[in-house]
Coordinates of C-alpha atoms (C1' of nucleotides) in Angstrom, one line a residue:
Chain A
X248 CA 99.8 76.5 119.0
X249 CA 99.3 79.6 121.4
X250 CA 100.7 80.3 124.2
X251 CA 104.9 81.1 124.5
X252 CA 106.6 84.5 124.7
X253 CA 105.2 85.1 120.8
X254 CA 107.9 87.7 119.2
X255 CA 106.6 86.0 116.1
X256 CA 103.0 86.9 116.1
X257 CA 104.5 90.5 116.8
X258 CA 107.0 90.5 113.8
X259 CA 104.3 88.7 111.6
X260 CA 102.2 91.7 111.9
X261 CA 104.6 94.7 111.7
X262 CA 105.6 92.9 108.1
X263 CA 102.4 92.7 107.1
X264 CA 101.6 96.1 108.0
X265 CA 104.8 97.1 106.3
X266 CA 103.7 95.7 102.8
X267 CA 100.5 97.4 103.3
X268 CA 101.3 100.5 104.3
X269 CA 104.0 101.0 102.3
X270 CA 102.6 100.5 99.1
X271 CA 98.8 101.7 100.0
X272 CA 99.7 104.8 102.6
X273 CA 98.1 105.7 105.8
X274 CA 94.8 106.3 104.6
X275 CA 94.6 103.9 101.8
X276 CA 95.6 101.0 104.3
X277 CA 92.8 99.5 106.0
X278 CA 93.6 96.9 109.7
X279 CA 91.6 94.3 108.3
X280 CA 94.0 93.8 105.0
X281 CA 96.5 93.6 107.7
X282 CA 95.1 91.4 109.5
X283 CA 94.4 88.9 106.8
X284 CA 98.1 89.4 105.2
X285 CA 99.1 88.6 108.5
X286 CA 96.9 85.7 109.0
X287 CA 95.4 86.6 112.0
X288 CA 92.4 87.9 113.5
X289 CA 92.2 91.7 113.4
X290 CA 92.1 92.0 117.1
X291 CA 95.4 91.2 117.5
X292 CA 96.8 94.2 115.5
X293 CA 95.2 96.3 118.2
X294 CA 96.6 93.8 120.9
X295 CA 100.2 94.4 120.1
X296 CA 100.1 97.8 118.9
X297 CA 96.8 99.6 120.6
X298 CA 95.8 101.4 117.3
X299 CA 96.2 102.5 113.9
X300 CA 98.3 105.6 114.4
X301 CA 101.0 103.6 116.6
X302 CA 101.5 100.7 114.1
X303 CA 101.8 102.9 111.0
X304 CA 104.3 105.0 113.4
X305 CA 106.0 101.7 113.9
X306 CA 106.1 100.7 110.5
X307 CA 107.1 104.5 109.6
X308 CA 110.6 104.5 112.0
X309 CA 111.6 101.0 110.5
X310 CA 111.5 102.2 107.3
X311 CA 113.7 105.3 107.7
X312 CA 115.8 103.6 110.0
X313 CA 116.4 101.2 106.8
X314 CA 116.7 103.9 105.0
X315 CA 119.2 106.2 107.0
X316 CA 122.2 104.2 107.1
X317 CA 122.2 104.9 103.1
X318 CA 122.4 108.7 103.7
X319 CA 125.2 108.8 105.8
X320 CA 127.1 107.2 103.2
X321 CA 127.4 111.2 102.1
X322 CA 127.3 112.4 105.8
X323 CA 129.3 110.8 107.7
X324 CA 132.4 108.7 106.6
X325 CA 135.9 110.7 106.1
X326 CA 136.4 110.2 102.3
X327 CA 136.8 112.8 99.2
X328 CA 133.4 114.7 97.8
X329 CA 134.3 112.6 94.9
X330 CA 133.9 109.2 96.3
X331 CA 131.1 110.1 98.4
X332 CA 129.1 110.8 95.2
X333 CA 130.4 107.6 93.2
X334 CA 130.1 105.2 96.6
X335 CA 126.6 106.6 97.4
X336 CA 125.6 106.2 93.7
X337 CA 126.4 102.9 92.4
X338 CA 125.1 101.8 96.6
X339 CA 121.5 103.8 96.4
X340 CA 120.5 102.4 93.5
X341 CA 120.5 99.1 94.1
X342 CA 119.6 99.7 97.4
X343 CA 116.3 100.9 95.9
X344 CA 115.2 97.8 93.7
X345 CA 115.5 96.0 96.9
X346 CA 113.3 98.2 98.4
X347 CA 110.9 99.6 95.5
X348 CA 108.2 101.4 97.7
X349 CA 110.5 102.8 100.4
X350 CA 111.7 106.3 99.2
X351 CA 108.4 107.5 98.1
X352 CA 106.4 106.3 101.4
X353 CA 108.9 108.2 103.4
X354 CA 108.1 111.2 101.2
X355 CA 104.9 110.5 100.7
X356 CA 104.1 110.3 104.3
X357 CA 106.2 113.3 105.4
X358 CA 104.6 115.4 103.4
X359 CA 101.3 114.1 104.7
X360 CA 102.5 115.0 108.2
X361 CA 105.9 116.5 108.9
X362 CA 106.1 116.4 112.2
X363 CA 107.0 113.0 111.9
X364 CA 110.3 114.0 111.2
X365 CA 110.8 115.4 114.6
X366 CA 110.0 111.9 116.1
X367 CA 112.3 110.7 114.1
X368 CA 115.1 113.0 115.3
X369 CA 113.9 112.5 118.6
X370 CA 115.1 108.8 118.0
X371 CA 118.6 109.5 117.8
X372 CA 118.9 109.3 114.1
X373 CA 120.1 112.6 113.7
X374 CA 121.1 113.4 110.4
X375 CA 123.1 115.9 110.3
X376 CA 125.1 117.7 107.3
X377 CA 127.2 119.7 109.0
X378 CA 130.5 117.5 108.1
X379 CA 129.6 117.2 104.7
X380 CA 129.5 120.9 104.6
X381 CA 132.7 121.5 106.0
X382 CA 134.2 118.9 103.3
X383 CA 132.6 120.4 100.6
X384 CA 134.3 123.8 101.9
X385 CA 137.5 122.5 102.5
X386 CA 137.7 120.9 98.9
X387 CA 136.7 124.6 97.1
X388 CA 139.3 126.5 99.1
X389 CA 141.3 123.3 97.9
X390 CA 140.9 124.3 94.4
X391 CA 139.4 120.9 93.8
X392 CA 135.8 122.0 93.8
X393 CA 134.5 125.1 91.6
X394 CA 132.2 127.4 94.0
X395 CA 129.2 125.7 95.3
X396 CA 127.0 125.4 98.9
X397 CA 127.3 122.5 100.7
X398 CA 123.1 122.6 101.2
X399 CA 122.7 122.8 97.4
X400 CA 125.3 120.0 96.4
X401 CA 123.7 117.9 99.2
X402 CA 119.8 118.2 97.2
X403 CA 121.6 118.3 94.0
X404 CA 122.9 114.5 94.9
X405 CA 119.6 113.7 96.4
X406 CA 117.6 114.8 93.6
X407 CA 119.5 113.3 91.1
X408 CA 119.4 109.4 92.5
X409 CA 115.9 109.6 94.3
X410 CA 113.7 111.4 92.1
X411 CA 113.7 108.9 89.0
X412 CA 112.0 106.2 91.3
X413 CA 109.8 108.2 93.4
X414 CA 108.5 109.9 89.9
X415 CA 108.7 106.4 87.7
X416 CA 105.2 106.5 86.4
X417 CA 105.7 109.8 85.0
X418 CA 109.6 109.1 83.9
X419 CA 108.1 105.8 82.3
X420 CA 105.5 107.8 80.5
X421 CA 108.4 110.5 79.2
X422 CA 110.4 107.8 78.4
X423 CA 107.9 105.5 76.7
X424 CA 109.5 102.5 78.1
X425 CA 108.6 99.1 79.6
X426 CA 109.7 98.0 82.8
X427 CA 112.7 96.2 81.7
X428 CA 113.6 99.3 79.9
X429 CA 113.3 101.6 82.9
X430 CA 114.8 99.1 85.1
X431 CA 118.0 99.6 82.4
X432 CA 118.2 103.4 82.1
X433 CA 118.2 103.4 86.7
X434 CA 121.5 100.5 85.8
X435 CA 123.1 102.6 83.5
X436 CA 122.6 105.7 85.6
X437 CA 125.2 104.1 88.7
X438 CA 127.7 105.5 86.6
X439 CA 126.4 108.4 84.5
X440 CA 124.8 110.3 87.7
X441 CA 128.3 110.3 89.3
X442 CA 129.6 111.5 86.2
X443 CA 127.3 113.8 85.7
X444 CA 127.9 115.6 89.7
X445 CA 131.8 115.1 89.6
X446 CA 131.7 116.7 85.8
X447 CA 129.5 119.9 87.3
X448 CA 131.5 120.6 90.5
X449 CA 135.4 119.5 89.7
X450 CA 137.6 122.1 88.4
Chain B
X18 CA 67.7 131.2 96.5
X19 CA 68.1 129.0 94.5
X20 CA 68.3 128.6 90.9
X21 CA 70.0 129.9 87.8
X22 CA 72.1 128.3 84.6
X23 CA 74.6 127.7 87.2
X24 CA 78.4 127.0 85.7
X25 CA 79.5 128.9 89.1
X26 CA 78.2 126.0 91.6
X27 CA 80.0 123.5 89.3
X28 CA 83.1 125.3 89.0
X29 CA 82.9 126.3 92.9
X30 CA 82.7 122.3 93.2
X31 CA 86.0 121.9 91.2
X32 CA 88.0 124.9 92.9
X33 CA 86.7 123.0 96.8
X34 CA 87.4 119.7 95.1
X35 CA 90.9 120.7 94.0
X36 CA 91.9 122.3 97.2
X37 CA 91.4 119.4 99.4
X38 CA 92.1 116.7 96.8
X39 CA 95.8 118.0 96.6
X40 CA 96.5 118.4 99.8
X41 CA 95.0 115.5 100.9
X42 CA 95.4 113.3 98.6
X43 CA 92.6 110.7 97.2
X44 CA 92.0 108.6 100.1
X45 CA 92.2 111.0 102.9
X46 CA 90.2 113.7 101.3
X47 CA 86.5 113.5 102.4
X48 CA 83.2 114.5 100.7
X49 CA 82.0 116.3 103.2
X50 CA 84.8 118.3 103.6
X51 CA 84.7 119.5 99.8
X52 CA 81.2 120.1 100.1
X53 CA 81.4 122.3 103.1
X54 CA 84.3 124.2 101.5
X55 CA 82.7 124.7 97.9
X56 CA 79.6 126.1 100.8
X57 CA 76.7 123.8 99.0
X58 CA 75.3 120.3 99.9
X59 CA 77.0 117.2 99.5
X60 CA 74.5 115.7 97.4
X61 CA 75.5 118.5 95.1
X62 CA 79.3 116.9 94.6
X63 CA 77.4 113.8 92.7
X64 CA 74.6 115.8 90.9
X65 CA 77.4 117.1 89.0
X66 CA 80.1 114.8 89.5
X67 CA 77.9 111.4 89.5
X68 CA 80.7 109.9 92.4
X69 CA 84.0 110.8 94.4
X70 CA 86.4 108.7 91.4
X71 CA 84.9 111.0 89.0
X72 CA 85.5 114.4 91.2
X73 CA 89.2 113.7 91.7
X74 CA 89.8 112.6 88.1
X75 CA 88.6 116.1 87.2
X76 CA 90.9 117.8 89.5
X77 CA 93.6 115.5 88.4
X78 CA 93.3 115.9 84.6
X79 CA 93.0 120.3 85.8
X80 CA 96.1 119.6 87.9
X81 CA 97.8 117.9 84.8
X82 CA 97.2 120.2 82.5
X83 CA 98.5 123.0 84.5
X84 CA 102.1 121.2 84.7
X85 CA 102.1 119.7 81.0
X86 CA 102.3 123.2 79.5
X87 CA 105.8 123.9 82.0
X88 CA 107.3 120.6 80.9
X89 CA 107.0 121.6 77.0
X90 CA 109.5 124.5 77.9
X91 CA 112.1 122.0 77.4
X92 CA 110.1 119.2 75.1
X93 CA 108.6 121.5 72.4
X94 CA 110.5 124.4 71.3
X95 CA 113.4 125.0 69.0
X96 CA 116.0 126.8 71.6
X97 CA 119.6 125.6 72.3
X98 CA 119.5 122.9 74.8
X99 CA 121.6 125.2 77.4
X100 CA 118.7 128.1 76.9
X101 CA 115.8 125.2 77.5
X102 CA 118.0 124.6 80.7
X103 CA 118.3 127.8 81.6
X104 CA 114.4 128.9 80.8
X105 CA 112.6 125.9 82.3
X106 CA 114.8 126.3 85.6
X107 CA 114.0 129.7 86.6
X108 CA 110.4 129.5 85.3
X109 CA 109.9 125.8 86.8
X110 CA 110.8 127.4 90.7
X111 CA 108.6 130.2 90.1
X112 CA 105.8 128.0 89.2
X113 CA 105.9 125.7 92.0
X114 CA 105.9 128.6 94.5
X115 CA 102.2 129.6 93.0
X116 CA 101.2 126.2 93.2
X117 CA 102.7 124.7 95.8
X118 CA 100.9 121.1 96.2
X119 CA 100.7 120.5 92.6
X120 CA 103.7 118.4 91.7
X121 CA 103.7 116.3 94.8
X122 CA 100.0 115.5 94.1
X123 CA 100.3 114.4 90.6
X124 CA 103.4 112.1 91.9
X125 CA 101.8 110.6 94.7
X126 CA 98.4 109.8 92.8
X127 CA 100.1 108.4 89.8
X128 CA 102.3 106.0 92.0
X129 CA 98.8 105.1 93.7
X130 CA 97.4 104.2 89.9
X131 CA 99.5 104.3 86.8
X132 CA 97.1 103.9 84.7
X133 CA 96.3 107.5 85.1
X134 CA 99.2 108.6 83.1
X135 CA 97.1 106.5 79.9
X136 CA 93.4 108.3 80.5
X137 CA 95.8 111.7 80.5
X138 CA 97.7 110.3 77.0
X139 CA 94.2 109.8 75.6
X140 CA 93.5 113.0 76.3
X141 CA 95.5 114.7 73.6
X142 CA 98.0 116.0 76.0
X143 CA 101.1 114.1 74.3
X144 CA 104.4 114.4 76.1
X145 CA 106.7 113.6 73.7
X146 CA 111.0 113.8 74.5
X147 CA 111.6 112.8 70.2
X148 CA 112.4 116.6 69.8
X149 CA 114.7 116.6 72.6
X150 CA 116.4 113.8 72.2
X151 CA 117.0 115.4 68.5
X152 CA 118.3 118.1 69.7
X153 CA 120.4 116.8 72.6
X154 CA 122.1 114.2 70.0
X155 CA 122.3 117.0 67.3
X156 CA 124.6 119.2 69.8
X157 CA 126.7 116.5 71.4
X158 CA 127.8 115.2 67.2
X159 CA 128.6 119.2 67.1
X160 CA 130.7 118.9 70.1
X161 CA 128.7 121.6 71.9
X162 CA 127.7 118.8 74.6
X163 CA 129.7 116.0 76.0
X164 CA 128.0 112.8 75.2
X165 CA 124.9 112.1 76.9
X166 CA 121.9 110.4 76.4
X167 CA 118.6 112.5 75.7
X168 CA 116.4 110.9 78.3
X169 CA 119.2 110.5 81.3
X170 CA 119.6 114.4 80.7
X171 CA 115.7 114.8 80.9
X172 CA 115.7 112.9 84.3
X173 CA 118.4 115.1 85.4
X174 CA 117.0 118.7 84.6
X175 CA 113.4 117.1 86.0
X176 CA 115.0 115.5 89.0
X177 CA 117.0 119.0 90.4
X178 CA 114.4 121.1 89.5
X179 CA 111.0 119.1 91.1
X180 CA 112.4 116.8 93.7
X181 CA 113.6 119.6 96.5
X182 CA 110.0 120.7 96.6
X183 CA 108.5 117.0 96.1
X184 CA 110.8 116.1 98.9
X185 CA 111.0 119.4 100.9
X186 CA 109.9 118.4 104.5
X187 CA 112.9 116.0 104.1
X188 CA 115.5 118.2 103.0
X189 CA 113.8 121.1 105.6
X190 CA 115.2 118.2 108.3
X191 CA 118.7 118.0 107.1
X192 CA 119.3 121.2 106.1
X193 CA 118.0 122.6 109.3
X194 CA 116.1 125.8 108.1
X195 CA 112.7 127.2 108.6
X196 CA 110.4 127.9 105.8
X197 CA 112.1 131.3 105.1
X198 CA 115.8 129.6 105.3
X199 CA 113.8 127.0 102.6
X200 CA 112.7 129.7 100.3
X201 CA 115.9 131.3 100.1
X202 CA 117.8 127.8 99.0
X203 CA 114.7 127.8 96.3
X204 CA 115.5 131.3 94.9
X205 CA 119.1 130.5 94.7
X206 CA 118.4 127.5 92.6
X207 CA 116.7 129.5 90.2
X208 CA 120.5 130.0 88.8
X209 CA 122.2 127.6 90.6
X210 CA 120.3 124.7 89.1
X211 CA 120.6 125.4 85.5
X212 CA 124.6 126.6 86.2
X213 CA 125.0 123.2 87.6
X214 CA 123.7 120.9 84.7
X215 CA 125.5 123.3 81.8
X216 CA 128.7 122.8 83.7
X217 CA 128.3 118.9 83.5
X218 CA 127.6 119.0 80.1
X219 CA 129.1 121.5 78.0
X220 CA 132.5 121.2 76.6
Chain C
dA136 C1' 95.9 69.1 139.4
dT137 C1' 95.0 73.8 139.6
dT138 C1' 96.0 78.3 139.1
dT139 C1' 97.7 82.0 136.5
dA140 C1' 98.9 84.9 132.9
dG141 C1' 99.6 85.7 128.2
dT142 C1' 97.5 84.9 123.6
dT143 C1' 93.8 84.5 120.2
dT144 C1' 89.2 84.6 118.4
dA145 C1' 84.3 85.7 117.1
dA146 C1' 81.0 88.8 117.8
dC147 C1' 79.9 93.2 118.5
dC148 C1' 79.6 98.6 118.6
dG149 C1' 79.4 103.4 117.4
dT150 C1' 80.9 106.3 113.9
dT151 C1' 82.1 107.7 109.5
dT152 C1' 81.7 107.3 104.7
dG153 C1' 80.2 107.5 99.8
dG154 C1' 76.1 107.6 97.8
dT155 C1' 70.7 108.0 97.2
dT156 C1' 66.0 109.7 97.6
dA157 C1' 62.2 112.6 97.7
dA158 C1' 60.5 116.9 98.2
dC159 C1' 61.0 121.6 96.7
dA160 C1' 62.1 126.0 94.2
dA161 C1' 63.3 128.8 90.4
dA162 C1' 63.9 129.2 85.5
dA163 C1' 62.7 127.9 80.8
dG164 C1' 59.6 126.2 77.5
dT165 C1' 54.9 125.9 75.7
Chain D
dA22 C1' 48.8 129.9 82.9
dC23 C1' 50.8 125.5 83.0
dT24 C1' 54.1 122.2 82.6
dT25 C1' 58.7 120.7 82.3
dT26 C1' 63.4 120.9 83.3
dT27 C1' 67.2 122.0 86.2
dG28 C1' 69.3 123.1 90.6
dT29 C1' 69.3 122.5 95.6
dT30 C1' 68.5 120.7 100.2
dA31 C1' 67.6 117.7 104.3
dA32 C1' 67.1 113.3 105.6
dC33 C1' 68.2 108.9 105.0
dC34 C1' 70.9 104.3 104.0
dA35 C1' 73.8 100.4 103.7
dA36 C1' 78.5 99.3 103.9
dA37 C1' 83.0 99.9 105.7
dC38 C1' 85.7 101.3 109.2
dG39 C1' 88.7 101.4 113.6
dG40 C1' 88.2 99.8 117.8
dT41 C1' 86.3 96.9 122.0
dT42 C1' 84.7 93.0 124.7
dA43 C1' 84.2 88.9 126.7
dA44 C1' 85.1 84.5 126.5
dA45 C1' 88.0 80.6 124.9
dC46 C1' 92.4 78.7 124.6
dT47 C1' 97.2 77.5 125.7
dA48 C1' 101.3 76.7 128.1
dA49 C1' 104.0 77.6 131.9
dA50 C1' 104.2 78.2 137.2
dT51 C1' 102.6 76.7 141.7

DNA sequence: ATTTAGTTTAACCGTTTGGTTAACAAAAGT
DNA sequence: ACTTTTGTTAACCAAACGGTTAAACTAAAT
């Protein structure tokens, strides 16, 4: 069992690393937990991807490339303000208990070192919110909107469906609740954030 | 030169310890590095500190306590639910420009253990939403608030007031500013914010 | 059958890290 | 005056860490 073209040694460890990394960070992650989640000797981490910095990179763009396609549910499709917020929504949140640790390694991480982002854009994900701006414009001259900057309805969405998981230790605290009982306020809230936006901005 | 009842080395130990902890984080801050800030030997950091576990959970429960008190602007007072809105908003942005690690710090850390959030609940620093939730229900049976649940409306005023700054090199990225451009969205929300959330739920 | 090239491993290496120790210096206590 | 206690330092230590090496192994090509 050795030798052949091995995509699958490759993958093994990028997943590993991805648990790891994900849910430890940067520094908290050390090669050799990788290398046993993996399976494999810990040489082989540096064989495939030469050190540290470029597997966590590795691991990094996956996760906002996973990540991305969810955000230009707002950016880039042709529909109402309206439905943007209800679609994006109802799709982010489940989106999230699929993937519990992405959002706040992506945040975490950036903050530790924000030049990532530029890689990032480098890599032909841009994401960019100049349509969404112009829609948000077009619908307040409509008379459908009440007054308000694209930027600051863009981070008001944001806020609104990211922040309870990346802050769900300190929610959970607030909200003296199990898991089960956090894990029903984020269902209920695929509805009640929509409301909530389309209440504030439509005349 | 030497010795003297020294509370300044300890507290010179705390101030180092803080700095780097918060920007750093647990596992990427060094003990060196918060010795040669705080200017004293290394050995020093456990003389008063006994070990590096014990260091950060004093910066963490300082860190803590300097938030709690911001949060009771809407948890603990007996002001209209629009004016706790409006008060904690403007105050909240003002806050986190003085201190401008602290919130993503105490995020990050509690996601990398919990069970922080207990040793801090021990610690006679009760966040408690019962008032809150009180008051919210009190106002919507008076038809002063559209129906809404006291703890969705609490992850809603925490989520657009902390989560640009949690999340700021992110929405620096999409929104394309530098950190002037960035500081200018921030003072706008000061209003903005608390406009937003009155308009989805007053009637 | 032998070479060749890619894959995998065990052992190793230098450095960094959190933590300890022993000696020392200045107050405080007697 | 002396002893004791407290604060401080330089030197040290073992463990953990990221990374390297050289050799073994495997399967395909010649």
């Amino acid at each position: 069992m050795a030798k052949k073209r091995d995509e699958n040694t490759e993958l093994q460890i990028l997943n590993a690393a991805k648990n790891i990394f994900q849910y430890k960070g940067m520094d908290g992650a050390r090669m050799q937990e990788i290398a046993d989640l993996a399976g494999i000797n810990k040489a082989m981490l540096h064989y495939y991807y030469r050190n540290k910095q470029l597997l966590f990179e590795a691991v990094f763009k996956q996760a906002f490339s996973t990540l991305a396609p969810q955000l230009n549910l707002i950016l880039n499709n042709d529909s109402s303000i309206e439905d943007k917020v209800k679609n994006f929504t109802s799709n982010y949140i489940s989106f999230v208990i699929k993937h519990p640790y992405l959002p706040n390694f992506i945040i975490q991480e950036l903050n530790r070192n924000p030049d990532f982002i530029l890689k990032i854009q480098e890599n032909s994900l841009l994401l960019n919110i100049d349509k969404f701006k112009k829609r948000v414009l077009l619908e307040v001259n409509q008379g459908i909107l009440k007054p308000i900057k694209g930027e600051q309805l863009f981070i008001n969405i944001l806020a609104l469906n990211i922040f309870p998981f990346v802050a769900k230790p300190l929610v959970k605290a607030f909200i003296n609740e199990n898991d089960k009982g956090f894990e029903e306020l984020m269902e209920q809230r695929k509805t009640e954030v929509s409301d909530f936006i389309i209440q504030a901005i439509k005349n």
